[in-house]
Short mmCIF file of C-alpha atoms and ligand atoms in Angstrom, two decimals:
data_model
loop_
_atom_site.label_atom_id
_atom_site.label_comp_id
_atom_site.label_asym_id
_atom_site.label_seq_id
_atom_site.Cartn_x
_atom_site.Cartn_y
_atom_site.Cartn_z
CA UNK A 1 0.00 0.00 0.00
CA UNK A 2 1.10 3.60 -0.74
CA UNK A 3 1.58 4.95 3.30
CA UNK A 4 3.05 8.35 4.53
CA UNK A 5 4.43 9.22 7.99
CA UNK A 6 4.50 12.55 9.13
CA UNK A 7 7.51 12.98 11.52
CA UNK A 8 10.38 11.09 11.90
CA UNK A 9 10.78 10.55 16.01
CA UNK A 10 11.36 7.20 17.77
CA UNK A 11 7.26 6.97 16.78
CA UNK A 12 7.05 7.69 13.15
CA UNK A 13 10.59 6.48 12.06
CA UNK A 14 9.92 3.01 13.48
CA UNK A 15 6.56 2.40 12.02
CA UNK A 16 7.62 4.06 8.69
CA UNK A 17 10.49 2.09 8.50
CA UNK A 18 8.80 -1.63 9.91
CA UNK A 19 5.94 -0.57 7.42
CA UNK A 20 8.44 -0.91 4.57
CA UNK A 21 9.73 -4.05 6.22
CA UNK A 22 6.51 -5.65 5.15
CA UNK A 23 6.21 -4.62 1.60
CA UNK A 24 4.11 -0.89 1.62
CA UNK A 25 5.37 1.84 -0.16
CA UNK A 26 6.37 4.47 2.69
CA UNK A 27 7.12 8.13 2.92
CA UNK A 28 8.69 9.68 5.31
CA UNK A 29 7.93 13.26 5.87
CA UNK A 30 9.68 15.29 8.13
CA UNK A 31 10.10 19.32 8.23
CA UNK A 32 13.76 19.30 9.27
CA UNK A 33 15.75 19.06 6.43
CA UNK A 34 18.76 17.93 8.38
CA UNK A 35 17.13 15.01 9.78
CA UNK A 36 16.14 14.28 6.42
CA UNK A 37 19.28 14.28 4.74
CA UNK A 38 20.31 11.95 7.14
CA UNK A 39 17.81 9.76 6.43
CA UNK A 40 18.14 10.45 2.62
CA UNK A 41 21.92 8.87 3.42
CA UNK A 42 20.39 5.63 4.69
CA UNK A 43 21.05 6.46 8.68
CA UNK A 44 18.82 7.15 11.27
CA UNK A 45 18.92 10.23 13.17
CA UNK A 46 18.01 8.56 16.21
CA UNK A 47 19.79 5.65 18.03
CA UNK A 48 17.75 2.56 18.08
CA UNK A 49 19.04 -0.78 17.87
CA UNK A 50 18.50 -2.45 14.46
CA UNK A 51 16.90 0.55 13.50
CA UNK A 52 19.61 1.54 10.55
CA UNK A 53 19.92 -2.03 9.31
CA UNK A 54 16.08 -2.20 8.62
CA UNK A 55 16.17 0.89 6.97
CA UNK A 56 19.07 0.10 4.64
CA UNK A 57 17.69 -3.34 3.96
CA UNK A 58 14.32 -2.11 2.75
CA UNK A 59 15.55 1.07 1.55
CA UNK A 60 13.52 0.54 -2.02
CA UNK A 61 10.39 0.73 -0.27
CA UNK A 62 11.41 3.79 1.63
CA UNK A 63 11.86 7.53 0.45
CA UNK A 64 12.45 10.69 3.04
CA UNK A 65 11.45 14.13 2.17
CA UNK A 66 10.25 17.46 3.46
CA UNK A 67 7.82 17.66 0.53
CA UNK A 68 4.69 16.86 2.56
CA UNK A 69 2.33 17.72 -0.52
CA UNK A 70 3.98 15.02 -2.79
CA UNK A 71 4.09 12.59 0.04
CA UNK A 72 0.38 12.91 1.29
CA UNK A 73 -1.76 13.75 -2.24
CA UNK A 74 -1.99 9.77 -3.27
CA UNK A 75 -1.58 8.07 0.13
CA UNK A 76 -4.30 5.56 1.04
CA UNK A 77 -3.35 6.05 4.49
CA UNK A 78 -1.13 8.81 5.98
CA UNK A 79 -0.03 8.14 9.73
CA UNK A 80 0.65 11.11 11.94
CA UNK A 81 3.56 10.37 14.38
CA UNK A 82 4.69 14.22 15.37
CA UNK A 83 5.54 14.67 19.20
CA UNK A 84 2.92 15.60 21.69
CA UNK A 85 5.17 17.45 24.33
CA UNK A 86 3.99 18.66 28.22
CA UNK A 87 2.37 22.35 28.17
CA UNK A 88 3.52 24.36 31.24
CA UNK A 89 -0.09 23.07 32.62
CA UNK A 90 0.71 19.34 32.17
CA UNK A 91 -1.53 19.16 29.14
CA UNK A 92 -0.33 17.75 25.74
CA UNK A 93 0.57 20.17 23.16
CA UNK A 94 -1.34 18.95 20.25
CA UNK A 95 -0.33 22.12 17.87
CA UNK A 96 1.86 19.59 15.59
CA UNK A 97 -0.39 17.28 14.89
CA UNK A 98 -3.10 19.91 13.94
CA UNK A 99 -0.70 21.39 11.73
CA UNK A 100 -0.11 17.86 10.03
CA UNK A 101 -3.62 17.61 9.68
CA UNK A 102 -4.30 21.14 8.35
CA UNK A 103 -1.54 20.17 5.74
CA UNK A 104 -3.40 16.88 5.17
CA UNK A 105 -6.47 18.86 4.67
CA UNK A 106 -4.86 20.43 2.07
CA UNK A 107 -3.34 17.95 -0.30
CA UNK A 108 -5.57 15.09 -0.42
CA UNK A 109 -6.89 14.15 -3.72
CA UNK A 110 -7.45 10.66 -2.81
CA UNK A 111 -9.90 8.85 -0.09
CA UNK A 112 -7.65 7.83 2.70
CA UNK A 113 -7.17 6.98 5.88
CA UNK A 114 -5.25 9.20 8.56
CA UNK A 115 -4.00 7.57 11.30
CA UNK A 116 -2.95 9.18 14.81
CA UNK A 117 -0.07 7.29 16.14
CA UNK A 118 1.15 9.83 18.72
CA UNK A 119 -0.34 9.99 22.60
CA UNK A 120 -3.47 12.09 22.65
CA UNK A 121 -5.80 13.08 24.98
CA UNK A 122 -9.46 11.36 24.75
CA UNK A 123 -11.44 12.80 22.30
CA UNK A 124 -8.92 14.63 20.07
CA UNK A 125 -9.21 12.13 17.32
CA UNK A 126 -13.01 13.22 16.55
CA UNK A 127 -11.79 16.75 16.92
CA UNK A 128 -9.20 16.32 13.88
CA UNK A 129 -11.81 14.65 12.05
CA UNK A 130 -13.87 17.61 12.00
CA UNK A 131 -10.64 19.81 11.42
CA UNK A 132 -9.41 18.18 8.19
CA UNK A 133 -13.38 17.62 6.83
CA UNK A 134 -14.49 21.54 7.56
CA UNK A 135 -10.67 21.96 6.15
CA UNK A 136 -10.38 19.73 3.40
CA UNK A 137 -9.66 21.47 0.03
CA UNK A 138 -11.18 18.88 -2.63
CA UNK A 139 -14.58 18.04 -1.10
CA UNK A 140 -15.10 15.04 -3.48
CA UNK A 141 -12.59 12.95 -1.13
CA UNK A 142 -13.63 11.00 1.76
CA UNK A 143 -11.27 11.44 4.57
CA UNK A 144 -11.00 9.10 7.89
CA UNK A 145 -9.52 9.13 11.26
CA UNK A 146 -8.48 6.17 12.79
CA UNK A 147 -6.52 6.19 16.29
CA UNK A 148 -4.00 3.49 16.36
CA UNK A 149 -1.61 4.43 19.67
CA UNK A 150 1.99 2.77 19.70
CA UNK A 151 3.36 0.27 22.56
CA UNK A 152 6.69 0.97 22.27
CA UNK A 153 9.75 1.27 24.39
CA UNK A 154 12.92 3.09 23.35
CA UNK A 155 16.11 0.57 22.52
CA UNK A 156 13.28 -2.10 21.92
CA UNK A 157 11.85 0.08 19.64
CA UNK A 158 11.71 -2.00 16.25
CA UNK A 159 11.02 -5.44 18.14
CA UNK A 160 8.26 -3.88 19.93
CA UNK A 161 6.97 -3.12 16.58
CA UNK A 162 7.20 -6.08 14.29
CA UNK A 163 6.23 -8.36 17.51
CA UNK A 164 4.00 -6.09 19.21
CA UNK A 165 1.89 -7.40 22.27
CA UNK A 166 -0.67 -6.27 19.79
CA UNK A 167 -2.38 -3.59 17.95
CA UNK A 168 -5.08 -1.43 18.71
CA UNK A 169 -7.30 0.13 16.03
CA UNK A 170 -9.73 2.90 16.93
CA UNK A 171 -12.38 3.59 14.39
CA UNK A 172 -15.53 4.59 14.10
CA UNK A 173 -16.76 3.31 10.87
CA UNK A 174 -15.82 -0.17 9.07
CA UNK A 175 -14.08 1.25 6.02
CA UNK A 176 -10.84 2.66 8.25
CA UNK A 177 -11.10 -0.47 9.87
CA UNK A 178 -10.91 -2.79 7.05
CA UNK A 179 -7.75 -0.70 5.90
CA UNK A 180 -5.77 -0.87 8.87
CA UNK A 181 -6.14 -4.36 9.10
CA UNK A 182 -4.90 -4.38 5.53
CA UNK A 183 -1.96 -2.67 6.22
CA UNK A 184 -1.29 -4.61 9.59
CA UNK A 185 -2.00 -7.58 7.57
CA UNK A 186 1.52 -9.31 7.80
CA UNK A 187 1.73 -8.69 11.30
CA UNK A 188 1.14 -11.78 13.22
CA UNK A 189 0.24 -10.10 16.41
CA UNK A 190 -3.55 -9.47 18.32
CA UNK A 191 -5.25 -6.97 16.60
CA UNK A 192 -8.12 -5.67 18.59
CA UNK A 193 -10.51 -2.90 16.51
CA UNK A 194 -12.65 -0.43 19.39
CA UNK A 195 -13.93 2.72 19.27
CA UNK A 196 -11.61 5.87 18.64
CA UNK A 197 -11.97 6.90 22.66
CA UNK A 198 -11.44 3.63 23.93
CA UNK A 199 -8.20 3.30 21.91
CA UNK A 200 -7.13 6.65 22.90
CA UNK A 201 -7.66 5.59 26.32
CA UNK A 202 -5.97 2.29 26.16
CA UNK A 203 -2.80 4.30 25.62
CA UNK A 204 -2.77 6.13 28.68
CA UNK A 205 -4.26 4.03 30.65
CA UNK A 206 -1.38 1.69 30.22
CA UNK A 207 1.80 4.11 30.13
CA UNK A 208 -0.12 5.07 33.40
CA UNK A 209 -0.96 1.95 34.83
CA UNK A 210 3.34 1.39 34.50
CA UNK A 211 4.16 4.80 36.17
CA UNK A 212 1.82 3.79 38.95
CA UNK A 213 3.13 0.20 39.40
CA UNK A 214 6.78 1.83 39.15
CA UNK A 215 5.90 4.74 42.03
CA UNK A 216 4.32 1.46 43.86
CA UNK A 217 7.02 -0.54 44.12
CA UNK A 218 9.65 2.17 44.71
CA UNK A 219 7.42 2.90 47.75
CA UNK A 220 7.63 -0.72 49.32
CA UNK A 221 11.18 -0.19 48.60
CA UNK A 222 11.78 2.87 50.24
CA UNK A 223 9.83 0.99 53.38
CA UNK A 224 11.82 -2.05 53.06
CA UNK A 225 15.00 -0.10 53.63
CA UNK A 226 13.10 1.09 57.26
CA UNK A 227 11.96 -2.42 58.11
CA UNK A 228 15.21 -4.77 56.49
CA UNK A 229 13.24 -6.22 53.64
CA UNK A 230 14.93 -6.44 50.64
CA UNK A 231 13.24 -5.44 47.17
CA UNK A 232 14.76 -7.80 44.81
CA UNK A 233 13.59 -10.84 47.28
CA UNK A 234 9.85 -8.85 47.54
CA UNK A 235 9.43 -8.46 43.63
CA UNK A 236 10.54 -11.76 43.26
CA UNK A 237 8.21 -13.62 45.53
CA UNK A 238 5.13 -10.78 44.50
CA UNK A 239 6.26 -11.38 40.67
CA UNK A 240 5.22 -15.58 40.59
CA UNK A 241 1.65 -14.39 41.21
CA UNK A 242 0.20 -14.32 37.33
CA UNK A 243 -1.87 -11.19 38.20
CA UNK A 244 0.72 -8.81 39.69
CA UNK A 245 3.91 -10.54 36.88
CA UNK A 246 7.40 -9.73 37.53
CA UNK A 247 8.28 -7.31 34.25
CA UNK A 248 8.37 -3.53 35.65
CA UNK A 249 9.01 -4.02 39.56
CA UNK A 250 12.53 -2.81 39.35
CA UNK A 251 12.90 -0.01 42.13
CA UNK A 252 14.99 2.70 41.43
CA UNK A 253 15.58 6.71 41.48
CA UNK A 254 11.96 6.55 39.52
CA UNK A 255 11.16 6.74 36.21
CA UNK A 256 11.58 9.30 33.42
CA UNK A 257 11.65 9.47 29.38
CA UNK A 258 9.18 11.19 26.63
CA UNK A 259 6.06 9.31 27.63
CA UNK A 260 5.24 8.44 31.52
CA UNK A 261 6.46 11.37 33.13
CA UNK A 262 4.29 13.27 30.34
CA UNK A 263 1.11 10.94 30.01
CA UNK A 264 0.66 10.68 34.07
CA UNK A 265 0.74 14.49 33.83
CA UNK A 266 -1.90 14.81 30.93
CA UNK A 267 -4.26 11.81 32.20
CA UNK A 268 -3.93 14.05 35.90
CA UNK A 269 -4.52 17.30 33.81
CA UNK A 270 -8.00 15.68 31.42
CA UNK A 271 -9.82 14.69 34.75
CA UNK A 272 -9.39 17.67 36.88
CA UNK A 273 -10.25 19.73 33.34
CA UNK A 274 -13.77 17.26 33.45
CA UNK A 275 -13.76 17.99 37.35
CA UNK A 276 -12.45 14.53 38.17
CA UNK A 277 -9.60 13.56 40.16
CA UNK A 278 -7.47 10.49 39.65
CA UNK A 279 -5.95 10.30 42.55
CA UNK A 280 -3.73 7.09 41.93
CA UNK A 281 -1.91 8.71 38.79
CA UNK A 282 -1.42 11.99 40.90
CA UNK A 283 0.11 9.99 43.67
CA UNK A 284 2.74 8.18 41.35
CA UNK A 285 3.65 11.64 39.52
CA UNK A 286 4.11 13.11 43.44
CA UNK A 287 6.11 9.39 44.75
CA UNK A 288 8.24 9.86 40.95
CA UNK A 289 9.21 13.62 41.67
CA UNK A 290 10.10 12.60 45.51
CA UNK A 291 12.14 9.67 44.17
CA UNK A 292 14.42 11.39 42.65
CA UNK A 293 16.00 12.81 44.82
CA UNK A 294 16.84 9.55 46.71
CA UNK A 295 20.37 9.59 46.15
CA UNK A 296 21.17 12.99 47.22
CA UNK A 297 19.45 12.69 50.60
CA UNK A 298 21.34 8.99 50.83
CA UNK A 299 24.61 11.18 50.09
CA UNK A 300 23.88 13.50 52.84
CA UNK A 301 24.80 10.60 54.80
CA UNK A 302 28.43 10.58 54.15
CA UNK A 303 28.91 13.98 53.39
CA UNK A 304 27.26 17.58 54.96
CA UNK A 305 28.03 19.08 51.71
CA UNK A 306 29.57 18.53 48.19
CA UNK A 307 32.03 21.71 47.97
CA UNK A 308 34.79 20.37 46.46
CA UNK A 309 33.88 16.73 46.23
CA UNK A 310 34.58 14.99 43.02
CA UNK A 311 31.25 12.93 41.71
CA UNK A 312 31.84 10.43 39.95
CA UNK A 313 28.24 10.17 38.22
CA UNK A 314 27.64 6.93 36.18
CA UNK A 315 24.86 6.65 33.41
CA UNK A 316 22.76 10.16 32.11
CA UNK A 317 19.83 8.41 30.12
CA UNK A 318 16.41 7.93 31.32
CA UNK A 319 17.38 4.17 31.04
CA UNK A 320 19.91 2.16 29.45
CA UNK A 321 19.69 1.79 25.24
CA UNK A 322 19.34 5.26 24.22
CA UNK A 323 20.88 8.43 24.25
CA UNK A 324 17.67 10.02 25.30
CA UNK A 325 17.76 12.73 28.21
CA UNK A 326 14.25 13.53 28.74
CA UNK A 327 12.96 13.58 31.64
CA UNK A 328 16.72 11.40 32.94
CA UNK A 329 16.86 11.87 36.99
CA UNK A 330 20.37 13.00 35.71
CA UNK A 331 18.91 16.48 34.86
CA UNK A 332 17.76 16.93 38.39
CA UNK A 333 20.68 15.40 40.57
CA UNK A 334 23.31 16.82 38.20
CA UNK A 335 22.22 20.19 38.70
CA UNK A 336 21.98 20.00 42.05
CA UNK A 337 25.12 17.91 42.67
CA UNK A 338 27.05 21.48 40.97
CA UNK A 339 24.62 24.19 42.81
CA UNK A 340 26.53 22.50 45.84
CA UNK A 341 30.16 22.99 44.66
CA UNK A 342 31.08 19.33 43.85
CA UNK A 343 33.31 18.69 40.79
CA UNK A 344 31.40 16.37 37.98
CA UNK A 345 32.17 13.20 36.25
CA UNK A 346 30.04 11.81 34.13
CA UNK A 347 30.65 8.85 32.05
CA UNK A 348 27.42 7.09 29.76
CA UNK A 349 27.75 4.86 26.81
CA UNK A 350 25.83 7.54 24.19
CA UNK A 351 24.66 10.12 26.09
CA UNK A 352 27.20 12.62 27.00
CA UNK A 353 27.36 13.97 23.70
CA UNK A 354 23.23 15.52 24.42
CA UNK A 355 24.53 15.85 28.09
CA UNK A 356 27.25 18.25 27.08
CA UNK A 357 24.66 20.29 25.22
CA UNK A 358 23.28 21.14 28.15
CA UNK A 359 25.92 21.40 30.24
CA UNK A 360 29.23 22.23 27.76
CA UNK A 361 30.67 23.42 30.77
CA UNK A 362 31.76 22.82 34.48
CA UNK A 363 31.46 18.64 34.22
CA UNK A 364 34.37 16.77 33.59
CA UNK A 365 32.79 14.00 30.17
CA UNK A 366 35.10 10.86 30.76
CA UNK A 367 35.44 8.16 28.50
CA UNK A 368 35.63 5.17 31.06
CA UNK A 369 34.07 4.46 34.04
CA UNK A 370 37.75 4.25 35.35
CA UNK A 371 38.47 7.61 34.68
CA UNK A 372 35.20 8.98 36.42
CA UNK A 373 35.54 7.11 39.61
CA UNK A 374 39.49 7.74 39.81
CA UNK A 375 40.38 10.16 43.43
CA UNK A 376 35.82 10.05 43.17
CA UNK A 377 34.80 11.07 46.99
CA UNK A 378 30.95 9.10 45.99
CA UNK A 379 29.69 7.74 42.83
CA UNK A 380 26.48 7.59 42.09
CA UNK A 381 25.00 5.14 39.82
CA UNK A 382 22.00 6.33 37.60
CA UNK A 383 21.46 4.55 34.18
CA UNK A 384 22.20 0.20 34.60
CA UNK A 385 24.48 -0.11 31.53
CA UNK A 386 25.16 -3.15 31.02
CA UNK A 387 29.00 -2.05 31.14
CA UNK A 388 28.41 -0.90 35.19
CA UNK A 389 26.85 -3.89 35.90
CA UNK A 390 29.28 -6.02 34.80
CA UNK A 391 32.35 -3.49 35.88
CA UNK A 392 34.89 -5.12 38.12
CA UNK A 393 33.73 -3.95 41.43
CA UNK A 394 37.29 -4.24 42.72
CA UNK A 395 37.88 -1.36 40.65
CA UNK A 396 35.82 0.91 43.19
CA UNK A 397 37.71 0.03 45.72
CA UNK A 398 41.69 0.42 43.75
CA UNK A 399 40.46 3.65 41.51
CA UNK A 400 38.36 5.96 44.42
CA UNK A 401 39.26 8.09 47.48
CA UNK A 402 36.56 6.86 49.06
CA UNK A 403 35.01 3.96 47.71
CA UNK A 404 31.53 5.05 48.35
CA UNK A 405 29.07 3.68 45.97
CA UNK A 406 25.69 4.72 45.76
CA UNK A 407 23.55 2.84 43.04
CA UNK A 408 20.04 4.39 41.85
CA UNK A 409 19.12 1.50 40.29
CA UNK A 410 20.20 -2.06 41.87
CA UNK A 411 22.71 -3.15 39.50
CA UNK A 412 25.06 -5.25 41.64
CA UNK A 413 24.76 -8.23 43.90
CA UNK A 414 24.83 -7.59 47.67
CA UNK A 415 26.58 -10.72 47.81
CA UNK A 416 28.74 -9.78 45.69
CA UNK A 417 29.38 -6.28 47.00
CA UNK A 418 29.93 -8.02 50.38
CA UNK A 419 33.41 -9.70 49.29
CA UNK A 420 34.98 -5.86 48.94
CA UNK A 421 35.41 -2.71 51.18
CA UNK A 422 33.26 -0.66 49.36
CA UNK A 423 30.03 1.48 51.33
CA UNK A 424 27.43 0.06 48.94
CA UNK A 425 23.93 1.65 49.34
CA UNK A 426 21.11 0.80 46.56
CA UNK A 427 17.21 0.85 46.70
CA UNK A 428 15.28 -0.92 49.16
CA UNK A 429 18.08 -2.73 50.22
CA UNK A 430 20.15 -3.25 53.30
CA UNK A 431 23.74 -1.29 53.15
CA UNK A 432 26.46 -3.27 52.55
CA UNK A 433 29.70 -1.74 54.75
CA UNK A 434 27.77 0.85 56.49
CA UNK A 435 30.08 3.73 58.23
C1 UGA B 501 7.17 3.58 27.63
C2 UGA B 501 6.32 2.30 27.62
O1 UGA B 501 7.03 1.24 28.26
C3 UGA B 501 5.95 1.89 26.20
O2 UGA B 501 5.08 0.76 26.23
C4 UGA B 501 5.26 3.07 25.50
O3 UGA B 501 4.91 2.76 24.17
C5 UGA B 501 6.20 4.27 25.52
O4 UGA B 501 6.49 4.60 26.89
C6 UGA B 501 5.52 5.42 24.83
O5 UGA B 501 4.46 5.86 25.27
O6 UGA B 501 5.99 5.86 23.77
P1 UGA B 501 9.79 4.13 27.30
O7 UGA B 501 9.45 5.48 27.82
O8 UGA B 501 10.60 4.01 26.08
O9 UGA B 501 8.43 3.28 27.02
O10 UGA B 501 10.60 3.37 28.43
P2 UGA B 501 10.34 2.28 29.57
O11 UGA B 501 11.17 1.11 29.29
O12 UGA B 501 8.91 2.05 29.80
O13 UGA B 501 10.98 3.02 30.83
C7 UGA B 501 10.47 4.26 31.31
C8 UGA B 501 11.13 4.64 32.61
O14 UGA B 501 10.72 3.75 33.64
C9 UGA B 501 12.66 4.55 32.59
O15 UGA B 501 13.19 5.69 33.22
C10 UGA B 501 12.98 3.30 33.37
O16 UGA B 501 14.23 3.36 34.03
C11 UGA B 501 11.84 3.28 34.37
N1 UGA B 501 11.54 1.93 34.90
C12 UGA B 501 11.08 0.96 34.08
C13 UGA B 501 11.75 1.66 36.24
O17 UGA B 501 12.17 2.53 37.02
N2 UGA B 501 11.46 0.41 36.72
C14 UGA B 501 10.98 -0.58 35.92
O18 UGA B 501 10.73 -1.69 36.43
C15 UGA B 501 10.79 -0.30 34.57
#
C-alpha cells in the first residue's frame, strides 16, 4: 500500500520504517531538512538498535522528504507520528499534529485513511476529524480518522513493533477499519478494533498503569530499607503471582523518558479539566518527583556538603539503550550535585554527547568508568548499563578516594558487593559496609 508518515521521532521512524519491512510503499515526511538528509543517506537520526539495518535493507520501499504535498496527495493512508510534548499546565501540546492535519487537509486528492499514532488526549481524534473535513480542500474525497496508539519502548523500539503485544485500532466506521487491518495484515500479532476513545484511552491508561506500578514498588522499597526487607527478594516472591507478573518491579531513582512522566501528567490534567480527580496517577507523579532525589538525601549521609567533592556520576539516560535525556533523573541530581560545589564526572555509553549540550561546561565527560571514579569522593550510579553492571567492582575500591558507591538502580549483587570494602547503598536494600 502507498503509506506516509508525518515525523520522523522514535514513533514515526519506526513504524515508517517496519511498514516498509513488510512490503508498503512508505514516505517519510519530516520538516527538518537535516534530519532528512540523514535519512536520505540511509542512517537514522536517532539511536535505536536495528533501527539503521532495517532501513538500509528495505531502503527501495522507503523515500524521506520534506515535501509533505507530494508525500500525502496519493496516500491511502497517511499516519501522523509528530511529538505531543507537556504544556507548562501538564496538558499535551497537540499544535503539531493539527498542523499535520491542516496540511493533510490540504493535499488530499485521494480517499484515505489518517491515522494518529502519537499519545493524545481522549477525544482529540473526533476533533481532527472535524478539522481536516471543515478543512479539506477537494470536497469530493472521503477522509477518515483512525486512532491506532503505539506500545513501544525506546532501545526495543523495532522489536516492539514487528512483535508487538498487539495492535489497537480505533475507528468509528468499518471502512478505516478494514484498511488498517490491511496494512497490519503481515503482522502476526492481536489486533483488537474499538472505538476511537477507547483506543485513545488504552494508551494512557497503560503508560499510566506502569508509572503507577513503578511509584508502587519504589514505595515498598523505600519501606523495606526502614523495616530490612529487601526489594529484589519482595518483587521476586510478588512477581510468581500471574496477576501482579514480575516485568516492571525494578525499584529505582523513579522513572523518566518522553512518555510516563508526560502521560501521568496529561491523564492528571483531562480529569481535573472534566472535574475529576485520579488520585492514583497523581500519587505516582508526586512518589516519581520525591524519588528522585533519593540519592542525594542517601549522600547526605556521608557527606554535609559537596564543595569540592569529586562525583563520579555513572549513566545520564532515562534508562539504558538510548541516548535520550528527557525527563533522565540526571537532569535533576546533576544540577543540584554542581549548585553544591562538587566537581562532575560523568561517564554514559551515548549520552554525553546531548549531556554536554546542556551542560558544555563545568562537568568533567570521561570516557571510562575508570576515569570517572578515579580520586571520586561518591559515585552515584543512575542509568544500569550493562558495562556498570558487569564493571569489576574491585575497581571501586583500587580507583576511588573513598570507595563510596551509591547505586540508583540495583545493578550489583549484595553478595557480591559483600566480598569488597566498598560502602554500597542501593534501593530498598540493606547497606552493605555501612560507616
Ligand atoms: C514507555 C512504555 O514502556 C511503552 O510501552 C510506550 O509505548 C512508551 O512509553 C511510549 O508511550 O511511547 P519508554 O518510555 O521508552 O516506554 O521506556 P520504559 O522502558 O517504559 O521506561 C520508562 C522509565 O521507567 C525509565 O526511566 C525506566 O528506568 C523506568 N523503569 C522501568 C523503572 O524505574 N522500573 C521498571 O521496572 C521499569
Amino acid at each position: 500500500m502507498k503509506i506516509a508518515v508525518a515525523g520522523t521521532g522514535y514513533v514515526g521512524l519506526v513504524t515508517g520504517v517496519c511498514l516498509a519491512s513488510k512490503g508498503h510503499e512508505v514516505t517519510c515526511v519530516d520538516v527538518d531538512e537535516n534530519k532528512v538528509k540523514i535519512m536520505k543517506n540511509g542512517d537514522s537520526p536517532i539511536y535505536e538498535p536495528g533501527l539503521s539495518e532495517l532501513m538500509k535493507e528495505h531502503k527501495n520501499n522507503l523515500v524521506f522528504t520534506t515535501d509533505y504535498e507530494e508525500a500525502y496527495r496519493e496516500a491511502e493512508v497517511i499516519f501522523i507520528g509528530v511529538g505531543t510534548p507537556e504544556k507548562q499546565d501538564g496538558s499535551a501540546n497537540l499544535s503539531y499534529v493539527f498542523e499535520v492535519a491542516k496540511q493533510i487537509a490540504q493535499t488530499v486528492q485521494r480517499d484515505c485513511v489518517v491515522v494518529i499514532k502519537s499519545t493524545v488526549p481522549i477525544g482529540t481524534n473526533d476533533k481532527i476529524e472535524s478539522y481536516i473535513r471543515d478543512k479539506q480542500k477537494n470536497k469530493d474525497v472521503c477522509i477518515y480518522v483512525a486512532s491506532n496508539p503505539e506500545f513501544l519502548s525506546q532501545g526495543t523500539a523495532v522489536k516492539d513493533t514487528l512483535c508487538a503485544s498487539r495492535i489497537v485500532i480505533g475507528v468509528e466506521e468499518v471502512f478505516p477499519g478494514e484498511v488498517l487491518k490491511k496494512v497490519y495484515e503481515k503482522f502476526d500479532v492481536p489486533k483488537l478494533i474499538v472505538k476511537r476513545r477507547s483506543a485513545e484511552m488504552i494508551k494512557y491508561a497503560s503508560n499510566d498503569f506502569l508509572a503507577l506500578k513503578i511509584s508502587y514498588i519504589n514505595e515498598i522499597a523505600n519501606l523495606c530499607e526502614i523495616v530490612g526487607a529487601n526489594i529484589e527478594e519482595v518483587t521476586e516472591g510478588m512477581g510468581y503471582d500471574a496477576r501482579i507478573g514480575h516485568r516492571f518491579l525494578n525499584a529505582g531513582i523513579g522513572y523518566g523518558g518522553s512518555c510516563f512522566p508526560k502521560d501521568t501528567k496529561a491523564l492528571n490534567w483531562l480529569a481535573n479539566f472534566n472535574d475529576n480527580e485520579i488520585r492514583t496517577i497523581r500519587a505516582a507523579i508526586e512518589v516519581n518527583e520525591n524519588q528522585k532525589f533519593k540519592l542525594i538525601k542517601k549522600a547526605k549521609k556521608y557527606y554535609d556538603d559537596f564543595l569540592f567533592l569529586n562525583v563520579a556520576v555513572l549513566g545520564c539516560t532515562f534508562k539504558p539503550g538510548t541516548d535520550d535525556l528527557r525527563e533522565a533523573v540526571s537532569l535533576v541530581n546533576v544540577p543540584l550535585l554542581l549548585e553544591d560545589g562538587a566537581n562532575v564526572r560523568i561517564w554514559d555509553p551515548v549520552g554525553m554527547e546531548n549531556f554536554k549540550k546542556k551542560y558544555p561546561n563545568k562537568i568533567q565527560y570521561c570516557n571510562s568508568i575508570e576515569e570517572a571514579i578515579t580520586d571520586a569522593d561518591i559515585c552515584l550510579i543512575l542509568t544500569e548499563w550493562e558495562e556498570i553492571k558487569n564493571f569489576d567492582l574491585r575497581k571501586y575500591e583500587k580507583l576511588m578516594k573513598k570507595p563510596i558507591v551509591l547505586d540508583g538502580r540495583n545493578c550489583y549483587q549484595l553478595e557480591e558487593v559483600k566480598k569488597t570494602n566498598i560502602t554500597y547503598d542501593s534501593i530498598g536494600r540493606y547497606t552493605v559496609n555501612p560507616q
